[in-house]
XYZ file of C-alpha atoms in Angstrom:
435
model
C -73.011 29.494 -91.894
C -73.806 33.127 -91.061
C -75.710 33.551 -94.299
C -77.680 30.366 -93.657
C -78.569 31.531 -90.132
C -79.792 34.875 -91.421
C -81.837 33.176 -94.131
C -83.419 30.931 -91.504
C -84.352 33.983 -89.446
C -85.832 35.726 -92.473
C -87.910 32.626 -93.177
C -89.139 32.058 -89.642
C -90.187 35.655 -88.894
C -92.781 35.819 -91.709
C -93.905 32.323 -90.761
C -94.832 33.045 -87.158
C -96.243 36.440 -88.186
C -98.495 34.621 -90.632
C -99.500 32.145 -87.931
C -100.378 35.010 -85.602
C -102.562 36.738 -88.186
C -104.219 33.446 -89.043
C -104.890 32.884 -85.345
C -106.508 36.299 -85.063
C -108.800 35.610 -88.012
C -109.785 32.199 -86.631
C -110.579 33.708 -83.228
C -112.667 36.469 -84.803
C -114.615 33.924 -86.832
C -115.272 31.855 -83.714
C -116.519 34.939 -81.883
C -118.885 35.766 -84.713
C -120.407 32.304 -84.428
C -120.652 32.575 -80.653
C -122.230 36.013 -80.847
C -125.034 34.573 -82.962
C -126.056 32.475 -79.966
C -125.853 35.256 -77.392
C -129.237 36.540 -76.402
C -128.099 39.573 -74.470
C -128.521 42.794 -76.425
C -125.550 44.930 -77.494
C -122.982 42.228 -76.661
C -121.507 42.265 -80.201
C -120.952 46.022 -79.915
C -119.215 45.575 -76.577
C -116.940 42.968 -78.080
C -115.826 45.155 -80.970
C -112.091 45.772 -81.214
C -110.940 42.259 -80.283
C -108.494 42.146 -83.183
C -106.971 45.487 -82.162
C -106.825 44.427 -78.511
C -104.934 41.242 -79.411
C -102.428 43.196 -81.492
C -101.930 45.656 -78.615
C -101.493 42.749 -76.160
C -98.803 41.272 -78.395
C -96.982 44.627 -78.588
C -97.255 45.043 -74.820
C -95.735 41.578 -74.441
C -92.836 42.715 -76.620
C -92.392 45.821 -74.453
C -92.464 43.798 -71.263
C -89.278 41.941 -72.229
C -87.522 44.037 -74.863
C -85.580 46.120 -72.329
C -84.145 43.061 -70.586
C -83.577 41.230 -73.871
C -81.640 44.255 -75.059
C -79.252 43.852 -72.125
C -78.810 40.151 -72.894
C -78.416 40.581 -76.644
C -75.760 43.306 -76.503
C -73.801 41.351 -73.902
C -70.949 41.040 -76.414
C -70.571 44.823 -76.223
C -70.634 44.809 -72.414
C -68.014 42.032 -72.421
C -65.801 44.378 -74.423
C -66.412 47.322 -72.071
C -66.372 45.341 -68.793
C -64.300 42.225 -69.605
C -63.485 41.342 -65.976
C -67.006 41.541 -64.524
C -68.866 38.625 -66.240
C -71.626 40.987 -67.523
C -73.996 38.292 -68.795
C -74.004 36.423 -65.479
C -73.690 39.364 -63.074
C -76.367 41.541 -64.687
C -78.760 38.595 -64.656
C -77.911 37.980 -61.005
C -78.603 41.664 -60.250
C -81.863 41.667 -62.201
C -83.468 38.605 -60.662
C -83.460 39.467 -56.912
C -85.209 42.775 -57.629
C -87.850 41.273 -59.873
C -88.357 38.387 -57.449
C -88.410 40.582 -54.344
C -90.871 43.024 -55.914
C -93.271 40.301 -57.063
C -93.213 38.690 -53.599
C -94.075 42.050 -52.028
C -96.967 42.473 -54.477
C -98.188 38.939 -53.761
C -98.157 39.214 -49.976
C -99.576 42.739 -49.938
C -102.617 41.356 -51.676
C -104.752 43.042 -54.299
C -107.366 45.644 -53.439
C -107.174 48.079 -56.333
C -107.037 48.000 -60.103
C -103.960 46.915 -61.985
C -103.854 49.796 -64.478
C -101.740 52.125 -62.351
C -99.268 49.378 -61.451
C -98.807 48.380 -65.103
C -98.460 51.986 -66.269
C -95.721 52.564 -63.660
C -93.897 49.479 -64.923
C -93.833 50.577 -68.568
C -92.773 54.085 -67.531
C -89.799 52.649 -65.621
C -88.874 50.554 -68.659
C -88.860 53.666 -70.857
C -86.864 55.863 -68.473
C -84.355 53.066 -67.762
C -83.785 52.402 -71.483
C -83.195 56.103 -72.067
C -80.728 56.223 -69.157
C -78.700 53.388 -70.705
C -78.084 55.563 -73.759
C -77.223 58.582 -71.608
C -74.815 56.464 -69.520
C -72.944 55.189 -72.560
C -72.736 58.625 -74.176
C -71.616 60.270 -70.930
C -68.861 57.706 -70.298
C -67.897 57.460 -74.004
C -68.033 53.692 -73.726
C -65.322 53.467 -71.055
C -65.654 50.555 -68.626
C -65.168 52.222 -65.262
C -66.362 50.649 -62.028
C -68.729 53.582 -61.419
C -70.289 53.103 -64.860
C -70.756 49.393 -64.143
C -72.455 50.138 -60.820
C -74.791 52.586 -62.555
C -75.518 49.980 -65.222
C -76.378 47.463 -62.503
C -78.706 50.029 -60.888
C -80.625 50.488 -64.145
C -80.890 46.719 -64.545
C -82.293 46.504 -60.990
C -84.962 49.040 -61.988
C -85.826 46.856 -64.987
C -86.363 44.016 -62.525
C -88.838 46.048 -60.478
C -90.629 47.176 -63.653
C -90.920 43.565 -64.834
C -92.574 42.559 -61.568
C -95.039 45.450 -61.818
C -96.067 44.551 -65.373
C -96.000 40.788 -65.901
C -98.073 39.477 -62.990
C -100.581 42.324 -63.225
C -100.993 41.889 -66.993
C -101.555 38.140 -66.708
C -104.066 38.673 -63.899
C -105.884 41.399 -65.796
C -106.008 39.515 -69.092
C -107.098 36.289 -67.366
C -110.356 38.004 -66.483
C -110.884 39.010 -70.103
C -110.339 36.195 -72.620
C -107.713 33.466 -73.260
C -106.725 34.920 -76.643
C -105.416 38.056 -74.915
C -103.156 35.974 -72.657
C -101.856 33.942 -75.602
C -101.122 37.118 -77.568
C -99.320 38.720 -74.614
C -97.233 35.609 -73.905
C -96.437 35.274 -77.615
C -95.230 38.884 -77.529
C -92.706 37.920 -74.849
C -91.144 35.493 -77.303
C -91.328 37.913 -80.224
C -89.309 40.401 -78.156
C -86.375 38.000 -78.051
C -86.612 37.189 -81.757
C -86.730 40.852 -82.772
C -83.795 41.821 -80.567
C -81.664 38.948 -81.868
C -82.455 39.716 -85.507
C -81.681 43.401 -84.998
C -78.422 42.535 -83.221
C -77.277 40.395 -86.144
C -78.125 43.215 -88.557
C -76.321 45.887 -86.523
C -73.257 43.674 -86.155
C -73.201 43.012 -89.904
C -73.536 46.736 -90.685
C -71.034 48.048 -88.129
C -68.655 45.075 -87.870
C -65.914 46.606 -90.026
C -66.428 50.243 -89.037
C -64.349 51.963 -86.289
C -65.926 51.419 -82.867
C -68.650 49.470 -84.661
C -69.713 47.337 -81.701
C -70.572 50.438 -79.679
C -72.445 52.064 -82.576
C -74.535 48.955 -83.025
C -75.301 48.745 -79.309
C -76.397 52.406 -79.191
C -78.681 51.922 -82.189
C -80.064 48.860 -80.458
C -80.720 50.790 -77.234
C -82.446 53.559 -79.197
C -84.782 50.997 -80.766
C -85.558 49.502 -77.344
C -86.305 52.966 -75.920
C -88.702 53.667 -78.794
C -90.551 50.383 -78.218
C -90.963 51.120 -74.508
C -92.242 54.617 -75.261
C -94.815 53.177 -77.674
C -95.919 50.566 -75.121
C -96.292 53.217 -72.432
C -98.566 55.285 -74.686
C -100.502 52.250 -75.931
C -101.341 51.001 -72.458
C -102.168 54.374 -70.930
C -104.118 55.959 -73.804
C -105.239 53.327 -76.346
C -105.808 49.971 -74.661
C -108.386 51.186 -72.076
C -110.439 52.878 -74.827
C -111.001 49.759 -76.925
C -114.697 48.731 -76.701
C -113.996 45.133 -75.696
C -111.543 46.255 -73.001
C -114.083 48.770 -71.660
C -116.593 45.931 -71.493
C -114.286 43.737 -69.426
C -113.239 46.630 -67.197
C -116.920 47.352 -66.492
C -117.476 43.659 -65.784
C -114.510 43.638 -63.396
C -115.848 46.742 -61.638
C -119.270 45.149 -61.168
C -117.485 42.079 -59.835
C -115.721 44.277 -57.282
C -119.016 45.880 -56.234
C -120.790 42.516 -55.980
C -117.969 41.122 -53.844
C -118.148 44.133 -51.517
C -121.953 44.021 -51.199
C -122.291 40.292 -50.686
C -119.050 40.066 -48.678
C -117.927 37.002 -50.611
C -114.874 35.443 -49.026
C -111.909 35.664 -51.384
C -109.617 32.671 -51.694
C -106.300 33.182 -49.960
C -102.959 32.908 -51.734
C -102.444 29.529 -50.074
C -105.792 28.205 -51.334
C -105.119 29.490 -54.853
C -101.673 27.920 -54.800
C -103.033 24.580 -53.554
C -105.457 24.495 -56.489
C -102.755 25.396 -59.041
C -99.618 23.855 -57.531
C -98.882 21.739 -60.605
C -98.813 24.786 -62.878
C -96.634 26.763 -60.457
C -94.024 24.009 -60.001
C -93.818 23.378 -63.744
C -93.179 27.070 -64.424
C -90.432 27.059 -61.797
C -88.715 24.002 -63.308
C -89.027 25.235 -66.913
C -87.182 28.463 -66.198
C -84.710 27.022 -63.692
C -83.423 24.693 -66.405
C -83.509 27.302 -69.188
C -81.696 30.040 -67.276
C -79.034 27.657 -66.013
C -77.944 27.431 -69.665
C -79.156 30.626 -71.323
C -77.479 33.078 -71.737
C -74.358 32.645 -69.537
C -73.318 29.195 -70.758
C -73.747 30.228 -74.405
C -71.436 33.225 -73.978
C -68.727 31.748 -71.764
C -68.667 27.957 -72.023
C -69.089 27.034 -75.682
C -65.470 27.587 -76.760
C -64.140 29.173 -79.948
C -65.351 28.183 -83.404
C -65.178 29.276 -87.029
C -67.937 31.858 -86.501
C -65.720 33.776 -84.068
C -67.537 36.722 -82.465
C -70.689 35.783 -84.393
C -70.990 32.454 -82.579
C -72.714 33.543 -79.315
C -74.970 35.902 -81.283
C -76.101 33.090 -83.573
C -76.738 30.842 -80.556
C -78.804 33.506 -78.765
C -80.700 34.242 -81.993
C -81.429 30.529 -82.474
C -82.846 30.300 -78.959
C -84.946 33.471 -79.242
C -86.393 32.738 -82.677
C -87.494 29.215 -81.796
C -88.780 30.371 -78.391
C -90.959 32.932 -80.193
C -92.094 30.518 -82.878
C -93.018 27.775 -80.401
C -95.347 30.081 -78.479
C -97.770 29.970 -81.423
C -97.884 26.173 -81.634
C -100.384 25.736 -78.724
C -102.832 28.014 -80.547
C -103.852 24.844 -82.361
C -105.887 22.702 -79.951
C -104.540 19.553 -81.600
C -100.961 20.568 -80.732
C -101.614 21.889 -77.225
C -100.921 19.800 -74.125
C -103.625 20.358 -71.507
C -102.918 17.465 -69.149
C -100.820 18.545 -66.167
C -99.259 15.069 -66.018
C -98.056 15.265 -69.614
C -96.764 18.804 -69.123
C -94.850 17.672 -66.035
C -93.363 14.729 -67.935
C -92.131 17.036 -70.716
C -90.686 19.462 -68.152
C -88.715 16.681 -66.444
C -87.402 15.307 -69.750
C -85.918 18.751 -70.484
C -83.326 18.215 -67.750
C -81.506 15.955 -70.221
C -80.379 19.236 -71.797
C -77.774 19.609 -69.022
C -75.586 16.618 -70.007
C -76.406 17.245 -73.678
C -75.018 20.799 -73.572
C -71.999 19.692 -71.549
C -70.888 17.003 -74.003
C -71.803 19.074 -77.061
C -69.655 21.997 -75.883
C -66.831 19.604 -75.031
C -66.576 17.578 -78.213
C -69.232 18.387 -80.854
C -69.262 20.812 -83.769
C -70.903 24.259 -83.675
C -73.811 23.056 -85.813
C -74.909 20.628 -83.089
C -74.777 23.418 -80.511
C -77.030 25.608 -82.685
C -79.481 22.711 -83.024
C -79.467 22.025 -79.285
C -79.957 25.705 -78.453
C -82.888 25.858 -80.880
C -84.510 22.879 -79.135
C -84.017 24.598 -75.769
C -85.892 27.656 -77.033
C -88.563 25.553 -78.736
C -89.442 23.617 -75.587
C -89.238 26.701 -73.343
C -91.751 28.756 -75.310
C -94.132 25.881 -76.014
C -94.365 24.645 -72.428
C -94.672 28.202 -71.062
C -97.800 28.836 -73.132
C -99.234 25.401 -72.293
C -98.927 26.226 -68.586
C -100.108 29.847 -68.611
C -103.021 29.205 -70.998
C -104.180 26.189 -68.995
C -107.765 26.602 -67.851
C -108.148 26.907 -64.054
C -110.080 24.142 -62.326
C -112.309 26.687 -60.601
C -113.954 29.915 -61.729
C -112.277 32.861 -60.026
C -113.388 36.449 -59.527
C -111.275 39.395 -60.661
C -109.360 39.692 -57.385
C -108.508 36.002 -57.428
C -107.320 36.061 -61.062
C -105.064 39.007 -60.182
C -103.635 37.122 -57.210
C -103.192 33.920 -59.230
C -101.377 35.839 -61.983
C -98.902 37.222 -59.464
C -98.447 33.798 -57.839
C -97.653 32.048 -61.128
C -95.275 34.805 -62.175
C -93.547 34.644 -58.778
C -92.855 30.925 -59.304
C -91.625 31.586 -62.829
C -89.309 34.326 -61.595
C -88.184 32.096 -58.748
C -87.216 29.502 -61.327
C -85.335 32.128 -63.321
C -83.390 33.201 -60.230
C -82.587 29.592 -59.343
C -81.429 28.988 -62.903
C -79.192 32.053 -62.862
C -77.540 30.857 -59.632
C -77.107 27.329 -60.990
C -75.570 28.774 -64.157
C -72.451 29.730 -62.181
C -71.738 26.023 -61.644
C -70.643 25.789 -65.287
C -67.543 27.797 -64.308
C -66.331 25.093 -61.919
C -63.192 23.518 -63.332
C -62.653 26.254 -65.923
C -60.034 28.988 -66.086
C -62.667 31.672 -65.416
C -62.703 33.149 -61.937
C -65.748 34.226 -59.999
């Protein structure tokens, strides 16, 4: 079973990588055709570097989630170090209020300046926090003291604030550029989970029989996460703004700012933006409320013991992450993308059948059915997320409004995540686990 799971991962990774590269080539070809019809001089030169910008957006998407996914994926190590503190559930419950509180502050403060500084601060926090996780483990020698757990929770809270700084601002910024950038960034969020799960399986296989192997694997994992965050910090601060196409859109955004100031155009309020996009916001909330009520806490604590032993929760998390990543590329084909809000809402509501399905599967079905069900959970989560975020707005917004809308949508998504985390504790009712 383990070998089959690893083979599936090795097959799927090249597949969605191939799909991504194919998508990039298709987009470039479309742009070449469009550029032939553009009468404005020098536009093709301004749009140079689109391929590189999409690759950078994908990497930045990976960096936006890899720190948090690292915490989730090495939860088996934290369960060994802090067995009495429900690490998977508690750390998620610590993370969400900070990310939610920060995004609400950013939303209600409004947007008057550029996003670049806010995003750069976010990636810097991710890097420093990831480095501190390594220092914490080395300093405590892997001992699960209460003080160490409190410090761990503090770092996780910082990850929450960094997430809020990056995600909404990136979506708002990329929305003013082109849809392919958003799709690449959102796809990167899924790739982060797939990469972390694959690496966790490898580190467990390598260190499983060695003394203190779980800790060695976790430290190697944290080192990889720190490296990714460092790369993302450098990419966003020094490389991304220098790409010709990004310079073009930044200049366009700046002229938009100037035009708005000179003509004193009234900007839509958060309430007006939300009224126009309420369907998208509610769907995002429901998607993540359902997903996080099951993943990851239920998979670690409520699926029982099976032949895979300690591999079982890792295989389940890997199944979710790989299919979540893969499904984010499906909407890149217009024939496979749902654009109707009514159809998206119908699919979102049908997903709530996962609750009884997981309950009865954990109670009486074999581990293979649980892997299949977890894969479907990831598949639907990633697919519907992209369908919602890549949905074309009904109205044409200026740069300030796209920034505000990005933060609003992310706030609903994070609200759904927080609601899901809280609902996830209900699985413990009637079990031997204590709160």
